[in-house]
Every structure is written in structure tokens, then in C-alpha cells.
mmCIF file of C-alpha atoms in Angstrom:
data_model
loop_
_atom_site.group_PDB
_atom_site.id
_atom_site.type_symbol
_atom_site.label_atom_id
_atom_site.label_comp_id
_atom_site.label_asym_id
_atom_site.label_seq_id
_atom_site.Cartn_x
_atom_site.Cartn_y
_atom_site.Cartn_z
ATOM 1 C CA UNK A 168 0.000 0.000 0.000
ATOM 2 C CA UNK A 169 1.271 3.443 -1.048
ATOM 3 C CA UNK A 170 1.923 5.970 1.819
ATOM 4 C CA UNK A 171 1.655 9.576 0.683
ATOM 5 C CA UNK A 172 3.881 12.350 2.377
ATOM 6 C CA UNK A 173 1.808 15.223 3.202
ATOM 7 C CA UNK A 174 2.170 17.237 0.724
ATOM 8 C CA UNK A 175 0.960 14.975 -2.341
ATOM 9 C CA UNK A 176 -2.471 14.403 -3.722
ATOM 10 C CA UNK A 177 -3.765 12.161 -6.350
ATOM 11 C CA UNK A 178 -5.423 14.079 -9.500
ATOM 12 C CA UNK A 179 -4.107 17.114 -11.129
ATOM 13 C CA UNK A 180 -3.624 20.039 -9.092
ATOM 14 C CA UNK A 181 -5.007 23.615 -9.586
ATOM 15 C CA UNK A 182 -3.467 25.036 -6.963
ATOM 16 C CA UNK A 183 -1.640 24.612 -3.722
ATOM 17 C CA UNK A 184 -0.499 26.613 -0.937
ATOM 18 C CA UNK A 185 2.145 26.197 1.961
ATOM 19 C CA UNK A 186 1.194 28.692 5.317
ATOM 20 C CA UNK A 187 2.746 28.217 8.559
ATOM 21 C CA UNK A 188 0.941 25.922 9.582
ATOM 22 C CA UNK A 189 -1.341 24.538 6.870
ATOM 23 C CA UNK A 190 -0.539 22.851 3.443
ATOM 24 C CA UNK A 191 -3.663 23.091 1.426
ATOM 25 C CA UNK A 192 -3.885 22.336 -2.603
ATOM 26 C CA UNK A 193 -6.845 21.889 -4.411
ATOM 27 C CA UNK A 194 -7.072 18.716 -6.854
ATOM 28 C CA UNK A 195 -9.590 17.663 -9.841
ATOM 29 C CA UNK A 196 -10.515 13.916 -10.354
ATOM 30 C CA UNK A 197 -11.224 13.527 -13.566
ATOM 31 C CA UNK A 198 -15.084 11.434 -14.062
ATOM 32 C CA UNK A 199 -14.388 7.651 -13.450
ATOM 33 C CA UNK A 200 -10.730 7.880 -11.812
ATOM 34 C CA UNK A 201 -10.517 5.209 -9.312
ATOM 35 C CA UNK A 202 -7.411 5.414 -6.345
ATOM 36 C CA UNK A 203 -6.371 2.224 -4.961
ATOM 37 C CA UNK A 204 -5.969 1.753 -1.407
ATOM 38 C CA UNK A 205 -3.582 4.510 0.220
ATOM 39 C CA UNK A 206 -2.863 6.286 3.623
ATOM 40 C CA UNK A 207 -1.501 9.701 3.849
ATOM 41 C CA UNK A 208 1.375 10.384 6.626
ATOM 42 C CA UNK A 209 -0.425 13.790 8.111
ATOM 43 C CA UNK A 210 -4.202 13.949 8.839
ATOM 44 C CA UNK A 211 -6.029 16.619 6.236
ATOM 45 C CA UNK A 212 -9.126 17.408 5.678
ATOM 46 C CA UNK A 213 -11.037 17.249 2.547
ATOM 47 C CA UNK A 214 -13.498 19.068 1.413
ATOM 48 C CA UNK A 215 -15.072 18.461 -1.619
ATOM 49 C CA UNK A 216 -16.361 21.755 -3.486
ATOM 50 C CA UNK A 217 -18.083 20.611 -6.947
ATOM 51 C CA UNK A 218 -18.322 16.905 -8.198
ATOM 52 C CA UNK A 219 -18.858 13.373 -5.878
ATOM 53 C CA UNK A 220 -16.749 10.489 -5.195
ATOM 54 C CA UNK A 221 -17.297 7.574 -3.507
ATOM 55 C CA UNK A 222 -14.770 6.988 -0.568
ATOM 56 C CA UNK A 223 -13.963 3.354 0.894
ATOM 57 C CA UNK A 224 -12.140 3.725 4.658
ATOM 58 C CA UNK A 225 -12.692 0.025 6.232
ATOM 59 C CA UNK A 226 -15.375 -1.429 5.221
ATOM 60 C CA UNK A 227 -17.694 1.276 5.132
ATOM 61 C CA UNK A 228 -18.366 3.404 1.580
ATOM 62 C CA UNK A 229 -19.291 6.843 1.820
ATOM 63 C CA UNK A 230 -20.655 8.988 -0.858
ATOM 64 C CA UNK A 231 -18.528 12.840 -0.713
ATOM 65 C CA UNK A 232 -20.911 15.250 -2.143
ATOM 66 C CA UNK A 233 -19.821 18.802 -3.169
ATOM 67 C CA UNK A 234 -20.448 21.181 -0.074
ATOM 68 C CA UNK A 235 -19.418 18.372 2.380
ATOM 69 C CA UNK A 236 -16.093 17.817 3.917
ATOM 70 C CA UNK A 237 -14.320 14.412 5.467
ATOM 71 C CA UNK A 238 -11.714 14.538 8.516
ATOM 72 C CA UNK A 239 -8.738 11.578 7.625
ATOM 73 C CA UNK A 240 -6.845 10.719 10.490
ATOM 74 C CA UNK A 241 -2.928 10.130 9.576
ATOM 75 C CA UNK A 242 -2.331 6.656 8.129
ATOM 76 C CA UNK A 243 -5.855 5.914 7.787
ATOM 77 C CA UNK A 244 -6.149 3.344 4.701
ATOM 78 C CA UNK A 245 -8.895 4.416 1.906
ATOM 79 C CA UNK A 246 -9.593 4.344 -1.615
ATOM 80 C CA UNK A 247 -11.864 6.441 -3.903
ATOM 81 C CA UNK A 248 -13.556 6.609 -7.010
ATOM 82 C CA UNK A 249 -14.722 10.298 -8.748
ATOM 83 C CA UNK A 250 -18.245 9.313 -9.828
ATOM 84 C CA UNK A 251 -18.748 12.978 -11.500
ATOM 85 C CA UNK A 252 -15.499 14.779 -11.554
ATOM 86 C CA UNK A 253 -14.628 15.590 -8.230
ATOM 87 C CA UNK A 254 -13.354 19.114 -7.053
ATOM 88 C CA UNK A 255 -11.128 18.529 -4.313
ATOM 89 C CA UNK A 256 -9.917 21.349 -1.664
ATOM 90 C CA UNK A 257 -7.344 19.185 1.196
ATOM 91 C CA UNK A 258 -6.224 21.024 4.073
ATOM 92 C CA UNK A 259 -3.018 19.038 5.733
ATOM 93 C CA UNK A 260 -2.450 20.230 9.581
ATOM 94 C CA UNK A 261 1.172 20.963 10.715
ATOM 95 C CA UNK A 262 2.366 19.343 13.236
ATOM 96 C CA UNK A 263 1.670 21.722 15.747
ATOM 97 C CA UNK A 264 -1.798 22.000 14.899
ATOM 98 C CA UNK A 265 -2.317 18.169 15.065
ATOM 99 C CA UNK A 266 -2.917 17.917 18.639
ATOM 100 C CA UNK A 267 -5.454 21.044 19.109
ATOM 101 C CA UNK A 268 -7.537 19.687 16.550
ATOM 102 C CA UNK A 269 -6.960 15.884 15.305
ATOM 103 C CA UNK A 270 -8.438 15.179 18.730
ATOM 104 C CA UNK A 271 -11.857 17.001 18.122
ATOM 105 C CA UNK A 272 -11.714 16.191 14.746
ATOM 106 C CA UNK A 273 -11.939 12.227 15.319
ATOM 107 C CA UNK A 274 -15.289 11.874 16.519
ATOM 108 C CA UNK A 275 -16.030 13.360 12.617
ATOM 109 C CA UNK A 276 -13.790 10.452 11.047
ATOM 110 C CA UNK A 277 -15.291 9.354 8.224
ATOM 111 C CA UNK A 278 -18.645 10.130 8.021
ATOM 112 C CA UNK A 279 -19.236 13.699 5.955
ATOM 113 C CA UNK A 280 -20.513 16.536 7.395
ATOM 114 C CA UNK A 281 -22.391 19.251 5.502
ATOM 115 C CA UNK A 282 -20.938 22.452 4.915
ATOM 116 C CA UNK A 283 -24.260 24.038 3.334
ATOM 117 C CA UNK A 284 -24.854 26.014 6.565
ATOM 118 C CA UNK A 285 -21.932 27.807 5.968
ATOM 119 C CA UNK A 286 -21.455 27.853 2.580
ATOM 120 C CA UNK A 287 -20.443 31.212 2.145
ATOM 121 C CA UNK A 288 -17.149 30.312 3.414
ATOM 122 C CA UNK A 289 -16.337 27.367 0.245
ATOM 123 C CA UNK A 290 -15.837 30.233 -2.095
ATOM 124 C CA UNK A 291 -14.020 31.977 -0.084
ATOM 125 C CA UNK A 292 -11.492 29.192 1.059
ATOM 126 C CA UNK A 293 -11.142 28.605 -3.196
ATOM 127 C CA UNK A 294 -10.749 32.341 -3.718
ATOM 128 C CA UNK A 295 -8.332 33.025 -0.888
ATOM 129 C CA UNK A 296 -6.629 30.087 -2.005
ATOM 130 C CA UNK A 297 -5.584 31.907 -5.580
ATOM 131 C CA UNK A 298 -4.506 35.387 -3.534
ATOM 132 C CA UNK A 299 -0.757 35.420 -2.341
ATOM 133 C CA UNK A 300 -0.574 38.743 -0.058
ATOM 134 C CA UNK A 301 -0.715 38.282 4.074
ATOM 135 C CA UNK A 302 -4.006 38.873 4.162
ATOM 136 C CA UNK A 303 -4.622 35.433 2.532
ATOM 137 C CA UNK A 304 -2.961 33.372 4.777
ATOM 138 C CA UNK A 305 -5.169 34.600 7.529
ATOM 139 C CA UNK A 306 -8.389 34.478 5.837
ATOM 140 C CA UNK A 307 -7.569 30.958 5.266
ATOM 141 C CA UNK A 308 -6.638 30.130 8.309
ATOM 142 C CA UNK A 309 -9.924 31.813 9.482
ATOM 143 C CA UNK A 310 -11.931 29.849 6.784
ATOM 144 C CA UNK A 311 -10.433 26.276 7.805
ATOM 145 C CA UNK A 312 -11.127 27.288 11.293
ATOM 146 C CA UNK A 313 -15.018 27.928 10.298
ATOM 147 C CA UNK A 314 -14.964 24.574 8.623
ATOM 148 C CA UNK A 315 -13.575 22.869 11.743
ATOM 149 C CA UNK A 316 -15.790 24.712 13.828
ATOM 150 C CA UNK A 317 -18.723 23.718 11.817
ATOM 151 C CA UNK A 318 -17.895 20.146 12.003
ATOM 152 C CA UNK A 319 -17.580 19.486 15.824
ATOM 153 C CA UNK A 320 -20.667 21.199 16.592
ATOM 154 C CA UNK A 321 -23.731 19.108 17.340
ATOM 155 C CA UNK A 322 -26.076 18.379 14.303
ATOM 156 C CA UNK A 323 -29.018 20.528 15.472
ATOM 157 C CA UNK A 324 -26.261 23.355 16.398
ATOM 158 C CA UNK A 325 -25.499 23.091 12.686
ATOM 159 C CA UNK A 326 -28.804 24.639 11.377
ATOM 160 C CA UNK A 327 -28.469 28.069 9.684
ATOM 161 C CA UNK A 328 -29.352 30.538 12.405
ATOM 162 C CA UNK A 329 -29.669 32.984 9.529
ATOM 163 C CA UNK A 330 -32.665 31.521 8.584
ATOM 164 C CA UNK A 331 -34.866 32.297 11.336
ATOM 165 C CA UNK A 332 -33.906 36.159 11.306
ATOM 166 C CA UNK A 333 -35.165 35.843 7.702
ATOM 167 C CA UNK A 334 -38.299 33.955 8.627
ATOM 168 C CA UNK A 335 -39.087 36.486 12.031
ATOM 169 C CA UNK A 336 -38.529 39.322 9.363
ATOM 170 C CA UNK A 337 -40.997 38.083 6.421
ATOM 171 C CA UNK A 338 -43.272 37.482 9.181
ATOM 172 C CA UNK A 339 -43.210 40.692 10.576
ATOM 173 C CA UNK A 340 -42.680 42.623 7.380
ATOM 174 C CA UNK A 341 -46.068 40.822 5.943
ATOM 175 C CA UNK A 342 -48.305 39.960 8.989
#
């Protein structure tokens, strides 16, 4: 079984990025590509931003939906298959990052989790991604934070908030 260092990714790469203390590169799996078994040396993230893929880890399959994201703990064995083209952003902790949040992270691992109540923030992480000045490192830092944050809350704590403002406001607008 291959073992991939942290910065590789299968697929051809767009774009990647090395801050402090994140390695993040976003990927494209072409329609039909199928990854054999493989474990990665540093836990990442991955959140998938357009396409789907089907994700083996034991012998579970999940399906990876654009808007969701999947925490991999390091040296976890999967395999994948792109069933429409998958658009892949990874996020690869440093080491110093690994214990503050591999540890909340692993109640995550490998089920999805939805990113669609905050999905202002997938744009943002693929535009920031593209910018080289300071400010880019921080706003992705801040946007990989939201994404962690987003996934370690509980379900129901997951629910756009925004949408009850909206609701209260039609009500009272049109009542």
C-alpha cells in the first residue's frame, strides 16, 4: 500500500499553498478515476467543493458530495472513485496544529458533514486560495477554522441561524 507524504495528492492540481501551519492544494478527479488503497502520513481534511466520489475507509463506503467535507486521520487506509469529476480542496495540519484539533476532529472520522450552513465560506477558502498577499494566509486560516468549527458542533447546532432572522422578518414585514 502506497503511503503519501503530506504534501501529495492524487489528480491534477489547480493550486496549492504552503502557510505556517497549513498545506492546502486543491485537486480535480477527472469522471471515473478510481485510487487504490492509500494512507496519507499527516491527517487533512477534505473538502469536496463541486463533483462526488465515492470513498472506501474500512469497510464502510461513503458517498462525498460537493459542499461536504471528510476529517482523515494520519495513516488511515482508503480508496476512492470520482463518480462525477470531483473538485477537491485538502487542508493538511502541521504538526503543531495536530494535537489542538486531530483530537476534536476524530469523533467526525469518516462520516461527511455538511458544509451548506456555511457555505459562504467554500468560495471563499477557493478564492483566498488563488490570492498570495498576508491577508490570505489569515483568511484561510480563518476559513479552515469555520470549517472545523462547523464540524464538531452538534447536528441541530449546525442549522443556519440565519434563517430564522429571515423567517421572524418576512413574518413581521407581511403579517
Amino acid at each position: 500500500m502506497m503511503t503519501l507524504p503530506p504534501t501529495q495528492f492524487f489528480g491534477e492540481t489547480i493550486v496549492r499553498r504552503q502557510l505556517p501551519h497549513l498545506f492546502i492544494t486543491e485537486n480535480v478527479y477527472s469522471d471515473g478515476m478510481s485510487l487504490q488503497p492509500h494512507e496519507h502520513e499527516r491527517a487533512f481534511l477534505a473538502v469536496c467543493i463541486s463533483g462526488a466520489y465515492s470513498e472506501s475507509v474500512a469497510s464502510t463506503t461513503y458517498e462525498r458530495i460537493a459542499s461536504t467535507v471528510a476529517f482523515h486521520p494520519a495513516y488511515e487506509r482508503h480508496a476512492s472513485t470520482s463518480v462525477a469529476g470531483a473538485r477537491i480542496i485538502s487542508v493538511v495540519f502541521s504538526p503543531a496544529w495536530i494535537p489542538r484539533l486531530c483530537a476534536v476532529l476524530q469523533t467526525c472520522a469518516p462520516a461527511s458533514v455538511d458544509l451548506r450552513p456555511i457555505a459562504s465560506v467554500l468560495p471563499r477558502l477557493k478564492h483566498e486560495l488563488r490570492r498570495t498577499d498576508t491577508a490570505a494566509s489569515l483568511v484561510l486560516e480563518a476559513c479552515v477554522l469555520e470549517i472545523v468549527a462547523a464540524m464538531i458542533r452538534p447536528p441541530s447546532a449546525r442549522e443556519a441561524g440565519w434563517l430564522d432572522t429571515v423567517l421572524r422578518e418576512i413574518e413581521r414585514r407581511f403579517n
